[in-house]
Coordinates of C-alpha atoms and ligand atoms in Angstrom, one line a residue:
M1 CA 92.6 109.2 127.6
A2 CA 95.9 107.9 126.3
Q3 CA 95.3 104.6 128.0
K4 CA 91.9 104.3 126.5
Y5 CA 93.4 104.7 123.0
E6 CA 96.0 102.1 123.7
T7 CA 93.3 99.6 124.9
K8 CA 91.3 100.3 121.7
Q9 CA 94.4 99.5 119.6
M10 CA 95.0 96.3 121.5
D11 CA 91.4 95.2 120.8
Q12 CA 91.9 95.6 117.1
P13 CA 93.9 92.5 116.1
K14 CA 94.8 93.7 112.5
P15 CA 94.9 97.5 112.2
N16 CA 94.5 99.1 108.8
P17 CA 98.1 99.3 107.3
F18 CA 97.4 102.6 105.6
E19 CA 96.4 104.1 109.0
N20 CA 99.6 102.8 110.4
A21 CA 101.5 104.4 107.6
L22 CA 99.7 107.8 108.1
E23 CA 100.4 107.6 111.9
Q24 CA 104.2 107.1 111.1
L25 CA 104.0 110.0 108.7
R26 CA 102.3 112.2 111.3
I27 CA 105.1 111.5 113.8
A28 CA 107.8 112.4 111.3
A29 CA 105.8 115.5 110.2
E30 CA 105.9 116.8 113.7
Y31 CA 109.7 116.4 114.1
L32 CA 110.2 117.9 110.6
K33 CA 107.7 120.8 111.4
L34 CA 106.2 120.1 107.9
D35 CA 104.0 122.7 106.4
E36 CA 100.4 121.5 106.5
G37 CA 100.0 121.6 102.7
I38 CA 103.1 119.4 102.2
H39 CA 101.9 117.0 104.9
Q40 CA 98.6 116.7 103.1
I41 CA 100.4 116.0 99.7
L42 CA 102.5 113.3 101.4
A43 CA 99.4 111.7 103.0
N44 CA 97.7 111.0 99.7
P45 CA 98.7 108.8 96.8
K46 CA 99.2 110.6 93.5
R47 CA 97.3 108.0 91.5
Q48 CA 95.3 104.8 92.3
L49 CA 94.3 102.4 89.6
T50 CA 91.9 99.5 90.1
V51 CA 91.6 97.0 87.3
S52 CA 89.3 94.0 86.6
L53 CA 91.1 91.0 85.1
P54 CA 89.1 88.4 83.3
V55 CA 91.1 85.2 83.2
R56 CA 90.4 81.9 81.5
M57 CA 90.9 79.2 84.1
D58 CA 92.0 75.7 83.3
N59 CA 88.4 74.3 83.7
G60 CA 87.3 76.5 80.8
K61 CA 85.4 79.0 83.0
T62 CA 86.3 82.7 83.2
R63 CA 87.1 84.3 86.6
V64 CA 87.5 88.0 87.2
F65 CA 90.4 89.0 89.5
T66 CA 90.9 92.5 91.0
G67 CA 94.3 94.2 90.7
Y68 CA 95.7 97.5 91.9
R69 CA 98.6 99.8 91.1
V70 CA 99.1 102.7 93.5
Q71 CA 101.6 105.4 92.5
Y72 CA 102.2 107.2 95.7
N73 CA 104.8 109.9 94.9
D74 CA 107.3 110.6 92.2
A75 CA 108.9 113.9 93.2
R76 CA 112.3 112.3 93.5
G77 CA 112.1 110.1 90.4
P78 CA 110.0 107.5 88.6
F79 CA 107.6 105.4 90.7
K80 CA 109.1 102.1 91.9
G81 CA 107.8 99.1 93.8
G82 CA 106.8 95.5 93.7
I83 CA 103.7 93.6 92.8
R84 CA 102.1 91.2 95.3
Y85 CA 99.8 88.2 94.8
H86 CA 97.9 87.3 97.9
P87 CA 94.3 86.6 99.0
G88 CA 94.6 89.3 101.6
V89 CA 95.5 92.1 99.3
T90 CA 93.3 95.3 99.7
L91 CA 93.5 98.8 98.3
D92 CA 94.5 100.1 101.7
E93 CA 97.3 97.6 102.0
V94 CA 98.7 98.6 98.5
K95 CA 98.4 102.3 99.5
A96 CA 100.4 101.6 102.6
L97 CA 103.0 99.6 100.8
S98 CA 103.3 102.4 98.1
A99 CA 103.9 105.0 100.8
W100 CA 106.6 102.8 102.5
M101 CA 108.2 102.4 99.0
T102 CA 108.3 106.2 98.7
W103 CA 110.1 106.7 102.1
K104 CA 112.3 103.6 101.4
T105 CA 113.8 104.8 98.1
S106 CA 114.3 108.2 99.8
V107 CA 116.2 106.7 102.8
A108 CA 118.3 104.6 100.3
N109 CA 118.9 107.9 98.4
I110 CA 118.2 106.4 95.0
P111 CA 116.4 108.5 92.4
Y112 CA 112.9 107.0 92.6
G113 CA 109.5 107.6 94.0
G114 CA 107.3 104.9 95.4
A115 CA 104.5 102.7 94.1
K116 CA 103.0 99.2 94.7
G117 CA 100.8 96.8 93.0
G118 CA 98.8 93.7 94.0
I119 CA 96.2 91.2 92.8
I120 CA 93.7 89.6 95.1
C121 CA 94.3 85.9 94.3
D122 CA 95.6 82.7 95.9
P123 CA 98.7 81.8 93.8
K124 CA 99.2 78.6 95.7
H125 CA 96.0 77.2 94.2
M126 CA 96.5 78.4 90.6
S127 CA 98.3 76.5 87.8
P128 CA 101.3 78.0 86.0
G129 CA 99.1 78.6 83.0
E130 CA 96.4 80.5 85.1
L131 CA 99.1 82.6 86.7
E132 CA 100.7 83.5 83.4
R133 CA 97.3 84.5 81.9
M134 CA 96.4 86.6 85.0
T135 CA 99.8 88.2 85.0
R136 CA 99.7 89.1 81.3
R137 CA 96.2 90.6 81.6
F138 CA 97.4 92.7 84.6
A139 CA 100.5 93.8 82.7
A140 CA 98.2 94.9 79.8
A141 CA 95.9 96.7 82.2
I142 CA 98.6 98.7 83.9
A143 CA 100.7 99.2 80.7
P144 CA 99.5 102.8 80.1
I145 CA 100.9 104.0 83.4
I146 CA 104.2 102.0 83.7
G147 CA 107.4 102.4 81.7
P148 CA 111.2 102.7 82.1
Y149 CA 110.9 106.4 83.0
K150 CA 107.4 106.3 84.5
D151 CA 106.9 103.4 86.9
I152 CA 109.1 100.3 87.3
P153 CA 107.5 97.3 89.0
A154 CA 109.4 94.4 90.7
P155 CA 108.7 91.2 92.6
D156 CA 107.1 91.1 96.1
V157 CA 105.2 88.5 98.1
Y158 CA 104.5 85.4 95.9
T159 CA 105.8 86.9 92.7
N160 CA 109.2 86.1 91.2
S161 CA 111.5 86.5 88.2
Q162 CA 109.2 84.4 86.0
T163 CA 106.3 86.8 86.8
M164 CA 108.6 89.7 85.9
A165 CA 109.5 88.0 82.6
W166 CA 105.8 87.7 81.6
I167 CA 105.2 91.4 82.4
L168 CA 108.3 92.4 80.4
D169 CA 107.1 90.3 77.4
T170 CA 103.5 91.7 77.5
Y171 CA 104.6 95.3 77.9
S172 CA 107.3 95.0 75.2
T173 CA 104.8 93.3 72.8
L174 CA 102.3 96.1 73.3
E175 CA 105.0 98.8 72.9
G176 CA 106.6 97.2 69.9
F177 CA 110.2 97.1 71.3
M178 CA 112.0 95.2 74.0
A179 CA 112.1 97.4 77.1
P180 CA 114.0 95.5 79.9
A181 CA 114.2 98.6 82.0
V182 CA 110.4 98.6 82.5
I183 CA 110.8 96.0 85.3
T184 CA 113.4 94.7 87.7
G185 CA 113.9 91.4 89.4
K186 CA 114.0 89.8 85.9
P187 CA 115.7 86.5 85.1
I188 CA 119.5 87.0 84.3
S189 CA 118.8 85.9 80.7
L190 CA 116.6 88.9 80.2
G191 CA 118.8 91.6 81.7
G192 CA 118.3 90.8 85.4
S193 CA 121.1 91.7 87.7
L194 CA 123.4 89.3 89.4
G195 CA 122.8 89.5 93.2
R196 CA 119.1 90.7 92.9
D197 CA 117.6 87.4 94.1
K198 CA 119.4 87.5 97.5
A199 CA 119.6 91.4 97.7
T200 CA 116.8 91.9 100.3
G201 CA 118.3 89.3 102.7
R202 CA 121.8 90.5 102.1
G203 CA 120.9 94.1 102.7
A204 CA 119.1 93.2 105.9
V205 CA 122.3 91.4 107.1
F206 CA 124.5 94.5 106.3
C207 CA 122.1 96.5 108.5
T208 CA 122.2 93.9 111.3
V209 CA 126.0 94.0 111.2
E210 CA 125.8 97.8 111.8
A211 CA 123.2 97.4 114.5
A212 CA 125.3 94.8 116.2
K213 CA 128.2 97.2 116.3
V214 CA 126.0 100.0 117.9
N215 CA 124.6 97.6 120.5
K216 CA 128.0 95.8 121.1
I217 CA 126.6 92.4 120.2
D218 CA 129.0 89.8 118.9
L219 CA 127.5 88.2 115.8
K220 CA 129.7 85.2 116.2
R221 CA 127.8 84.3 119.3
A222 CA 124.4 85.8 118.5
T223 CA 121.2 83.8 118.1
F224 CA 118.3 84.7 115.8
A225 CA 114.8 83.7 114.7
V226 CA 113.0 84.4 111.4
Q227 CA 109.3 84.7 111.0
G228 CA 108.5 84.0 107.3
F229 CA 111.0 81.7 105.5
G230 CA 110.4 83.1 102.0
N231 CA 112.8 84.9 99.7
A232 CA 113.9 87.7 102.1
G233 CA 113.7 85.6 105.4
S234 CA 115.6 82.5 104.1
N235 CA 118.4 84.5 102.4
F236 CA 118.7 86.6 105.6
A237 CA 119.1 83.4 107.6
E238 CA 121.6 81.9 105.2
I239 CA 123.8 85.0 105.0
L240 CA 123.6 85.9 108.7
Q241 CA 124.7 82.4 109.5
T242 CA 128.0 83.0 107.6
Y243 CA 128.8 85.6 110.3
G244 CA 128.6 82.8 112.9
S245 CA 125.1 83.7 114.2
K246 CA 122.8 80.8 115.1
L247 CA 119.3 80.1 113.7
M248 CA 117.0 79.0 116.6
G249 CA 113.6 79.5 115.2
A250 CA 111.7 79.9 111.9
S251 CA 108.2 79.9 110.4
D252 CA 106.2 80.1 107.3
S253 CA 102.4 80.2 106.5
K254 CA 102.0 76.6 107.6
G255 CA 103.6 76.9 111.1
A256 CA 106.6 77.8 113.4
I257 CA 109.4 75.7 114.7
T258 CA 112.3 76.0 117.2
S259 CA 115.2 73.8 118.1
K260 CA 117.4 73.3 121.2
T261 CA 120.5 73.2 118.9
P262 CA 121.1 75.7 116.1
M263 CA 119.5 74.8 112.8
D264 CA 121.4 74.9 109.5
A265 CA 119.7 77.5 107.3
D266 CA 120.9 75.8 104.1
K267 CA 119.4 72.5 105.2
L268 CA 116.2 74.2 106.3
I269 CA 115.9 75.9 102.8
A270 CA 116.5 72.5 101.1
Y271 CA 113.9 70.9 103.4
K272 CA 111.3 73.6 102.7
E273 CA 111.9 73.3 99.0
K274 CA 111.3 69.6 99.2
T275 CA 108.3 69.5 101.6
G276 CA 106.8 72.9 101.0
S277 CA 107.2 74.0 104.7
V278 CA 109.7 74.4 107.5
V279 CA 107.3 72.5 109.7
G280 CA 108.7 69.0 110.6
F281 CA 112.3 69.9 110.0
P282 CA 114.3 67.1 111.7
G283 CA 115.3 67.9 115.3
S284 CA 112.8 70.8 115.6
Q285 CA 109.8 71.2 117.8
P286 CA 106.6 73.0 116.7
I287 CA 105.7 76.3 118.5
T288 CA 103.1 79.0 118.0
D289 CA 103.8 82.1 115.9
K290 CA 103.7 84.2 119.0
E291 CA 106.2 82.0 120.8
L292 CA 108.5 82.3 117.8
L293 CA 108.3 86.1 118.0
Q294 CA 109.0 86.0 121.7
L295 CA 111.9 83.5 121.6
D296 CA 114.9 84.2 123.8
V297 CA 117.2 85.2 120.9
D298 CA 119.4 88.3 120.2
I299 CA 118.0 89.1 116.8
L300 CA 114.5 88.7 115.5
S301 CA 113.5 89.2 111.9
P302 CA 109.8 89.5 111.0
A303 CA 110.0 88.6 107.3
A304 CA 106.3 87.8 106.5
L305 CA 103.5 90.3 106.2
E306 CA 102.2 93.5 107.9
N307 CA 100.8 93.5 111.5
S308 CA 102.7 90.6 112.9
I309 CA 104.1 92.4 116.0
L310 CA 101.0 93.9 117.7
P311 CA 101.2 95.4 121.3
D312 CA 100.5 92.1 123.0
T313 CA 103.3 90.3 121.2
A314 CA 105.6 93.3 121.5
R315 CA 105.4 93.1 125.4
G316 CA 107.0 89.7 125.4
V317 CA 109.8 90.3 122.7
K318 CA 113.1 89.3 124.2
A319 CA 115.3 90.1 121.2
K320 CA 117.7 93.0 121.4
I321 CA 117.6 93.8 117.7
I322 CA 114.6 93.5 115.3
T323 CA 115.5 93.5 111.6
E324 CA 112.3 94.1 109.7
C325 CA 112.7 92.1 106.4
A326 CA 108.9 92.4 105.9
N327 CA 107.1 95.6 105.1
G328 CA 105.0 97.0 108.0
P329 CA 105.3 94.1 110.4
T330 CA 105.2 96.4 113.5
T331 CA 102.2 98.6 114.4
P332 CA 102.9 102.2 115.8
E333 CA 101.6 101.1 119.2
A334 CA 103.9 98.1 119.3
D335 CA 106.7 100.3 118.3
K336 CA 106.2 102.4 121.4
I337 CA 106.4 99.3 123.6
L338 CA 109.5 98.0 121.9
H339 CA 111.2 101.4 122.2
A340 CA 110.4 101.6 125.9
N341 CA 111.8 98.1 126.4
K342 CA 115.1 99.3 124.6
V343 CA 114.7 96.9 121.6
F344 CA 116.8 98.3 118.8
M345 CA 114.6 98.5 115.7
I346 CA 116.0 98.4 112.2
P347 CA 112.8 99.5 110.4
D348 CA 111.5 98.0 107.2
I349 CA 112.2 101.1 105.0
L350 CA 115.9 100.7 105.9
A351 CA 116.2 96.9 106.7
N352 CA 114.6 95.6 103.5
S353 CA 115.8 98.3 101.2
G354 CA 118.5 96.0 99.7
G355 CA 115.9 94.7 97.3
V356 CA 115.1 98.0 95.7
I357 CA 118.7 99.2 95.9
V358 CA 119.7 96.3 93.7
S359 CA 116.6 96.8 91.5
Y360 CA 118.0 100.3 91.0
L361 CA 121.4 98.8 90.0
E362 CA 119.6 96.5 87.6
W363 CA 117.7 99.4 86.0
V364 CA 121.0 101.4 85.6
Q365 CA 122.7 98.4 83.9
N366 CA 119.7 98.1 81.5
L367 CA 119.6 101.8 80.6
E368 CA 123.4 102.0 80.2
R369 CA 123.7 98.6 78.4
I370 CA 126.4 97.5 80.9
S371 CA 126.7 94.6 83.3
W372 CA 128.4 94.3 86.7
T373 CA 129.7 91.2 88.4
E374 CA 127.9 89.9 91.5
A375 CA 130.9 91.1 93.6
E376 CA 130.5 94.6 92.2
V377 CA 126.8 94.6 92.8
N378 CA 127.2 93.3 96.4
D379 CA 129.8 95.9 97.1
M380 CA 127.7 98.8 95.8
L381 CA 124.7 97.4 97.9
E382 CA 126.9 97.4 101.0
K383 CA 128.1 100.9 100.5
K384 CA 124.5 102.2 99.8
I385 CA 122.8 100.5 102.7
T386 CA 125.4 101.1 105.3
G387 CA 125.4 104.8 104.2
A388 CA 121.6 104.8 104.7
F389 CA 122.0 103.1 108.1
K390 CA 124.4 105.8 109.2
D391 CA 122.0 108.6 108.0
V392 CA 119.1 107.0 109.9
H393 CA 121.1 106.3 113.1
D394 CA 122.6 109.9 113.1
A395 CA 119.0 111.3 112.8
S396 CA 117.8 109.1 115.6
V397 CA 120.6 110.2 117.9
K398 CA 120.2 113.9 116.9
H399 CA 116.5 113.9 117.6
G400 CA 116.6 111.4 120.5
V401 CA 114.1 109.1 118.8
D402 CA 113.8 105.4 117.8
M403 CA 115.3 104.2 114.5
R404 CA 111.8 104.1 112.8
T405 CA 111.2 107.8 113.5
G406 CA 114.8 108.5 112.5
A407 CA 114.3 106.7 109.2
M408 CA 111.0 108.6 108.6
I409 CA 112.7 111.9 109.4
V410 CA 115.3 111.1 106.7
G411 CA 113.0 109.5 104.2
V412 CA 110.0 111.9 104.5
G413 CA 112.4 114.9 104.9
R414 CA 114.0 114.3 101.5
V415 CA 110.6 113.8 99.7
A416 CA 109.1 116.9 101.4
E417 CA 112.1 119.0 100.2
A418 CA 111.6 117.7 96.6
V419 CA 107.9 118.3 96.7
K420 CA 108.4 121.8 98.1
T421 CA 111.1 122.7 95.6
L422 CA 109.0 121.5 92.6
G423 CA 106.2 123.8 93.6
T424 CA 102.5 123.2 92.9
F425 CA 101.1 122.9 89.4
P426 CA 99.5 124.9 87.9
Ligands
LIG501 N1 109.0 94.4 96.8 C1 110.3 94.9 97.2 C2 110.1 95.9 98.3 O1 109.1 95.9 99.0 C3 111.2 95.4 96.1 C4 110.7 96.6 95.3 C5 111.6 96.9 94.1 O2 112.6 96.3 93.9 O3 111.1 97.8 93.4 O4 111.0 96.7 98.6

């Protein structure tokens, strides 16, 4: 029976991310012996908003885009989470991402709940004017449910500090006062935090440093590959390289590359900025995405989208450590295979929590009207995320489980405790 189930999973190339999230929750609920009512509360988003966004395109015609904001749980504090622009956005994807944000803020032990937003669109084929009008219309549509003490959005895939500035301006115009704390990941000139732009990659490196200690891997000699050379992936590569580790493979939406000699992450970033892709980087050879994920390296970072490590790929993974810079890159079935093969997993809700940790530091600076130096921010990030790594590792050792289940035990456990203590209204 078990085997049949596994075969079925393998035949489904792209499982539903929300089903993956619920399966991870089910596993944690079992270890935590969660009350059925609490489990049910945690398996359902508190609020799901779907909006239609009419946008005047550059050709004079109106196009209607669909956007979502899912507020999953706020028992531990205001909703928090990014906004994604991608043609593949679905309500179930946003639901999954909002659940992962809930466990992520809890693992990081920052006073937030979890939320996520997204718009189905292809930002690479839209002009800056079209993007601005779509963003402002979305900000107006979600304005009634966001706010500095309600729900604080941030960047995610294909959104950036400029997108956040438009949302801030639209929200503040509607409210009648400038409210920088309504959003994080802002430009520095508008109250953004130093260190926020590189925070996800930097946090992932701090986690990798801890994982290397546990696994007795010398980072000075280690090799690594990154799937998805966007904000998180490229900063991860650039910072990990400063520890002496060597970049042997990278990819983006246009293709994957490897090289016989280590690649300079800074040069690769500059090359991608110039040409739009890592493909064709001097001295590199093209490979398939699967070959990249199965490269013979010590550390592998999936830093793109969900569902990139499926069972079939997982079987051939040679890395000793996986640092999940992306959200949801590994399916529950692939997790089992990696664990059986003794791959040390730093799960997304821990590995990429540096972004939301520095978002929290940005929000605190805005609310308190103070500002910290980049060194102070990086120091606080390091303390927070290495503390979270220790909590998760301790839980995984105590329960004899993999790091994902350890992270879920910590993250879900704290949210469950808050939900239980609040009681049920009315
Ligand atoms: N989008 C990022 C994430 O998935 C950052 C969220 C935030 O800073 O609120 O964690």
